[in-house]
XYZ file of C-alpha atoms in Angstrom:
371
model
C -29.936 -11.751 -34.532
C -29.263 -13.188 -31.104
C -31.474 -15.932 -29.713
C -31.440 -17.314 -26.180
C -33.012 -20.620 -25.175
C -33.712 -21.240 -21.493
C -33.353 -24.911 -20.560
C -31.146 -27.576 -22.128
C -33.734 -30.329 -22.058
C -35.167 -32.187 -25.045
C -37.384 -29.320 -26.200
C -34.851 -26.557 -25.571
C -31.977 -28.246 -27.389
C -34.234 -29.287 -30.278
C -35.580 -25.741 -30.637
C -32.038 -24.374 -30.732
C -31.026 -26.867 -33.433
C -34.104 -26.208 -35.529
C -33.777 -22.431 -35.273
C -30.071 -22.435 -36.121
C -30.681 -24.641 -39.157
C -33.140 -22.059 -40.509
C -31.056 -19.010 -39.519
C -27.411 -19.985 -39.931
C -26.028 -16.492 -39.362
C -27.887 -15.933 -36.061
C -26.211 -16.525 -32.678
C -27.975 -19.118 -30.532
C -27.185 -19.614 -26.835
C -28.745 -22.186 -24.466
C -28.684 -21.455 -20.738
C -29.006 -24.429 -18.360
C -28.949 -24.376 -14.561
C -27.639 -27.938 -14.145
C -24.008 -28.969 -14.596
C -24.830 -30.947 -17.772
C -27.457 -30.654 -20.521
C -30.136 -33.264 -21.343
C -30.013 -35.100 -18.017
C -33.732 -35.841 -17.996
C -33.745 -37.523 -21.387
C -31.409 -40.219 -20.026
C -34.210 -41.490 -17.785
C -36.816 -41.890 -20.525
C -37.976 -45.347 -21.527
C -35.976 -46.868 -18.656
C -32.828 -45.604 -20.324
C -33.844 -46.802 -23.796
C -35.441 -43.438 -24.705
C -39.027 -43.947 -25.855
C -38.813 -40.924 -28.139
C -42.158 -41.207 -29.912
C -45.186 -43.196 -30.955
C -46.219 -44.144 -34.502
C -49.899 -44.189 -33.573
C -50.586 -41.050 -31.557
C -54.178 -40.844 -30.308
C -54.700 -37.108 -29.796
C -57.696 -37.754 -27.555
C -55.280 -38.989 -24.902
C -53.767 -35.529 -24.463
C -55.516 -33.263 -21.979
C -56.002 -30.679 -24.759
C -56.526 -32.819 -27.881
C -57.254 -30.029 -30.369
C -54.231 -27.923 -29.467
C -51.960 -30.975 -29.364
C -53.174 -32.043 -32.801
C -52.588 -28.581 -34.288
C -49.001 -28.506 -33.052
C -48.002 -32.142 -33.617
C -49.634 -32.756 -37.014
C -46.871 -32.799 -39.604
C -44.154 -33.734 -37.125
C -42.138 -36.674 -38.450
C -39.971 -38.210 -35.738
C -38.128 -40.392 -38.271
C -37.147 -37.372 -40.366
C -35.914 -35.373 -37.383
C -33.900 -38.143 -35.771
C -32.441 -39.241 -39.070
C -31.221 -35.645 -39.483
C -29.104 -36.039 -36.315
C -27.931 -39.557 -37.286
C -30.240 -41.527 -35.013
C -31.996 -44.494 -36.610
C -35.288 -45.545 -35.029
C -37.310 -48.723 -34.676
C -40.790 -49.579 -33.457
C -41.700 -51.894 -30.607
C -45.508 -52.121 -30.369
C -45.916 -48.654 -31.968
C -43.360 -47.165 -29.567
C -40.379 -45.533 -31.265
C -36.889 -46.141 -29.861
C -33.400 -45.515 -31.167
C -32.024 -48.690 -32.761
C -29.250 -48.540 -30.165
C -31.920 -48.671 -27.421
C -29.811 -46.104 -25.608
C -30.882 -42.671 -24.380
C -27.177 -41.825 -24.221
C -27.049 -42.139 -28.021
C -29.878 -39.610 -28.379
C -28.272 -37.184 -25.937
C -24.887 -37.432 -27.659
C -26.423 -36.962 -31.120
C -28.304 -33.820 -30.034
C -25.188 -32.344 -28.421
C -23.053 -33.228 -31.444
C -25.515 -31.391 -33.670
C -25.355 -28.341 -31.382
C -21.572 -28.395 -31.590
C -21.630 -28.790 -35.377
C -23.999 -25.820 -35.761
C -22.056 -23.617 -33.371
C -24.725 -23.476 -30.677
C -23.230 -22.566 -27.320
C -24.533 -24.118 -24.079
C -23.854 -22.390 -20.757
C -24.316 -24.721 -17.762
C -24.610 -24.011 -14.035
C -26.263 -20.686 -14.782
C -29.646 -19.883 -13.255
C -32.242 -17.943 -15.239
C -33.941 -15.373 -13.006
C -36.017 -13.036 -15.208
C -36.295 -11.108 -18.462
C -37.357 -7.611 -19.488
C -38.977 -6.502 -22.743
C -37.868 -3.157 -24.164
C -36.802 -2.531 -27.769
C -35.196 -5.944 -27.419
C -35.119 -8.558 -24.637
C -32.880 -8.372 -21.576
C -32.253 -11.785 -19.988
C -31.089 -11.874 -16.372
C -29.203 -14.853 -14.927
C -27.120 -15.646 -11.858
C -23.941 -14.907 -13.839
C -24.745 -12.340 -16.484
C -27.158 -9.996 -18.231
C -27.764 -10.737 -21.916
C -29.468 -8.826 -24.702
C -31.271 -10.898 -27.340
C -33.813 -10.514 -30.106
C -35.736 -13.709 -29.423
C -36.244 -15.683 -26.208
C -37.325 -19.329 -26.223
C -38.495 -20.527 -22.814
C -38.221 -24.250 -22.219
C -37.317 -26.128 -19.045
C -39.362 -28.516 -16.978
C -42.087 -27.813 -14.469
C -41.798 -29.641 -11.142
C -41.535 -33.384 -11.915
C -38.292 -35.276 -11.287
C -36.525 -32.360 -9.537
C -33.312 -34.389 -9.234
C -33.100 -34.224 -13.028
C -33.440 -30.455 -13.058
C -37.141 -29.602 -13.109
C -37.581 -27.062 -10.320
C -40.469 -24.925 -11.600
C -38.332 -21.767 -11.674
C -39.226 -20.786 -15.254
C -42.954 -21.095 -14.590
C -42.486 -18.807 -11.562
C -40.954 -16.169 -13.848
C -43.828 -16.509 -16.327
C -46.320 -16.085 -13.507
C -44.675 -12.752 -12.645
C -45.120 -11.686 -16.272
C -48.864 -12.161 -15.987
C -49.305 -15.443 -17.844
C -52.307 -17.553 -16.895
C -50.985 -20.671 -15.173
C -52.757 -23.923 -14.344
C -51.303 -25.045 -11.006
C -48.929 -27.973 -11.418
C -49.616 -31.384 -9.909
C -47.694 -34.657 -10.201
C -48.749 -36.836 -13.138
C -47.503 -40.207 -14.387
C -46.609 -41.484 -10.946
C -47.587 -44.198 -8.460
C -50.382 -43.377 -6.061
C -51.158 -43.979 -2.406
C -54.399 -45.725 -1.499
C -56.369 -45.600 1.735
C -56.471 -49.406 1.755
C -53.279 -51.135 2.914
C -51.345 -53.041 0.238
C -48.115 -53.975 2.016
C -48.945 -57.703 1.976
C -48.835 -57.751 -1.843
C -45.933 -55.342 -2.327
C -44.052 -56.240 -5.515
C -46.793 -58.388 -7.077
C -47.775 -57.592 -10.665
C -50.956 -58.540 -12.483
C -52.813 -57.704 -15.662
C -55.985 -55.789 -14.834
C -58.696 -53.676 -16.380
C -58.625 -50.450 -14.386
C -61.596 -48.122 -13.976
C -61.432 -44.718 -12.300
C -64.506 -43.127 -10.760
C -64.700 -39.474 -9.671
C -67.613 -38.858 -7.310
C -68.997 -42.211 -8.526
C -68.807 -41.208 -12.216
C -66.607 -43.285 -14.544
C -63.929 -40.969 -15.976
C -61.252 -43.360 -17.257
C -60.782 -47.013 -18.175
C -57.611 -48.761 -19.313
C -56.169 -52.266 -19.541
C -52.603 -52.802 -18.366
C -50.218 -54.174 -15.784
C -50.669 -53.072 -12.188
C -47.811 -53.231 -9.708
C -48.833 -53.360 -6.063
C -46.596 -51.316 -3.789
C -46.057 -51.022 -0.077
C -48.459 -48.077 0.161
C -50.556 -48.260 -2.985
C -50.471 -48.917 -6.719
C -48.016 -48.460 -9.565
C -47.357 -49.643 -13.133
C -47.795 -47.796 -16.432
C -51.592 -48.006 -16.350
C -51.593 -46.488 -12.841
C -49.200 -43.738 -13.955
C -51.788 -42.780 -16.568
C -54.546 -42.976 -13.947
C -52.613 -40.562 -11.709
C -52.511 -37.957 -14.484
C -56.287 -38.245 -14.906
C -56.845 -37.896 -11.155
C -54.433 -34.936 -10.935
C -56.677 -32.842 -13.177
C -59.603 -33.259 -10.757
C -57.845 -33.946 -7.480
C -60.491 -32.229 -5.346
C -63.006 -34.969 -6.210
C -63.296 -38.310 -4.432
C -61.678 -41.001 -6.583
C -62.109 -44.741 -6.578
C -59.896 -47.112 -8.550
C -61.558 -50.423 -9.396
C -59.476 -53.354 -10.670
C -60.777 -56.281 -12.673
C -58.072 -58.820 -11.773
C -59.328 -61.346 -14.336
C -60.087 -59.293 -17.464
C -59.766 -62.341 -19.734
C -62.635 -64.201 -18.038
C -66.271 -63.159 -17.807
C -68.299 -63.609 -14.637
C -70.378 -66.521 -15.961
C -67.257 -68.538 -16.785
C -65.865 -67.938 -13.316
C -69.180 -68.817 -11.672
C -69.347 -72.093 -13.599
C -65.812 -73.002 -12.604
C -66.470 -72.115 -8.989
C -69.614 -74.258 -8.885
C -67.655 -77.405 -9.724
C -64.650 -76.826 -7.448
C -63.911 -76.009 -3.860
C -63.297 -72.323 -3.245
C -59.627 -72.909 -2.504
C -59.275 -74.830 -5.785
C -61.015 -72.026 -7.608
C -58.683 -69.381 -6.147
C -55.647 -71.533 -6.860
C -56.677 -71.846 -10.501
C -56.950 -68.122 -11.175
C -55.151 -65.944 -8.634
C -51.587 -65.368 -7.465
C -51.255 -66.985 -4.011
C -50.200 -63.731 -2.343
C -53.145 -61.840 -3.844
C -55.408 -64.712 -2.800
C -54.163 -64.468 0.805
C -54.591 -60.668 0.689
C -58.208 -60.970 -0.484
C -59.014 -63.594 2.122
C -57.594 -61.330 4.812
C -59.400 -58.234 3.528
C -62.874 -59.690 2.901
C -65.061 -61.688 5.272
C -66.925 -64.057 2.956
C -66.246 -66.176 -0.117
C -68.841 -64.221 -2.068
C -67.132 -60.942 -1.201
C -63.777 -62.364 -2.302
C -65.304 -63.646 -5.554
C -66.867 -60.264 -6.302
C -63.549 -58.527 -5.609
C -61.853 -60.522 -8.358
C -63.783 -58.518 -10.937
C -64.113 -55.300 -8.925
C -61.346 -54.829 -6.348
C -61.860 -51.327 -5.050
C -59.256 -48.870 -3.803
C -59.712 -45.310 -2.545
C -57.248 -42.721 -3.823
C -55.363 -41.042 -1.004
C -52.560 -38.986 -2.593
C -49.862 -39.115 -5.256
C -46.291 -40.118 -4.581
C -45.265 -36.525 -5.284
C -43.083 -34.781 -7.831
C -39.993 -36.829 -6.884
C -41.663 -39.919 -8.390
C -43.513 -38.123 -11.180
C -42.533 -38.288 -14.854
C -44.570 -35.297 -15.995
C -46.356 -32.347 -14.450
C -50.050 -31.802 -15.055
C -50.582 -28.058 -15.533
C -48.494 -25.157 -16.835
C -49.040 -22.080 -18.983
C -52.552 -22.020 -20.441
C -52.411 -22.915 -24.117
C -54.589 -19.920 -25.020
C -51.583 -17.723 -24.167
C -49.597 -18.805 -27.257
C -50.017 -19.366 -30.977
C -49.644 -22.777 -32.611
C -46.143 -21.634 -33.582
C -45.418 -21.378 -29.851
C -45.104 -17.577 -29.804
C -46.498 -15.669 -26.869
C -49.619 -13.617 -27.505
C -48.561 -11.310 -24.647
C -44.944 -10.550 -25.499
C -43.380 -10.190 -28.921
C -40.518 -12.569 -29.782
C -41.042 -14.699 -26.653
C -41.741 -18.389 -27.268
C -42.903 -21.043 -24.795
C -42.419 -24.741 -25.558
C -42.420 -28.240 -24.122
C -43.482 -29.102 -20.614
C -43.985 -25.455 -19.618
C -47.336 -25.559 -21.407
C -50.497 -27.178 -20.103
C -50.172 -30.237 -22.348
C -49.538 -33.759 -21.133
C -50.257 -37.250 -22.352
C -49.968 -40.855 -21.167
C -46.890 -43.057 -21.077
C -45.747 -44.306 -24.453
C -43.840 -41.515 -26.179
C -46.609 -38.906 -25.947
C -44.736 -36.400 -23.824
C -41.436 -36.562 -25.706
C -43.429 -36.261 -28.934
C -44.864 -33.018 -27.564
C -41.411 -31.823 -26.452
C -39.847 -32.359 -29.887
C -42.852 -31.309 -31.988
C -43.459 -28.054 -30.099
C -39.744 -27.217 -30.340
C -39.735 -27.696 -34.108
C -42.580 -25.173 -34.464
C -40.254 -22.307 -33.511
C -38.515 -20.838 -36.549
């Protein structure tokens, strides 16, 4: 049999390896439109490659039940050990011992080479046709195959190859698609934040949609020139992206380790300037004093500093796309319910999770379901 995989990202390469291991006599070809495979994986985990999580909370995926069905049974240690990558945990986050995404890329490509998997680069996938077999059309050739595995990114991080072209093809084939929006990215706020650009602080973050609490998370917030960033804000952006038509407020508790009564007691025995000096970064203190008119308003803002969501930073700054092919279109073995011997994996599907190895876990686990 001949098998073609579209997209030489984490899920595409992993699917090719897994399939070839189970069907040694079959020909497997990966087609990639960039000049090199696995470019996007080099950016994960700030170059250290956060390839998984030992404590996956399925409720943090947008489709928990489907994610659980696909991921349950996936053993990241077993897979990476099979390609000679040893892993370690840092606060439940799995990394290669080398702490190098280059090591992971090289190991995956070495395994492809060892198994005889061919990778064609700088070749654009344009369409496919289903007859008695599958005709795959590209910018350079027309191929005939027995199975087609569609991978590739959606629209996030276009410089690393995700241009949404595969999802456009699937739309032409009648698949139900949830429109893609940028997730895991900084966000712009209506309120100006330039005065505190670059300042970081631990905060409890609440998100309200039309005044209803829809998300709460503790983490580090990074103030930017035009809004908010940091891992907790990246996760917030994914939540907002799913309901972007609603009016969103982001409320920061800048002092999550202190309750209001403790702060009130401290304030009562000190001048207000002494109180602010004791608890708040000087630049944030100056920002609050400039933004609010009274000491009481400033004090209240310490536990509930409100920002109005304006817009995301866009796909260029996004780590994952929210949206994709509706999960009802495929089986839990990633095979299309519409077209025989067509498989859809990885980011192309409407599954996304927070920072912390969730999205690479999905990429690898969904790829390993194809056999």
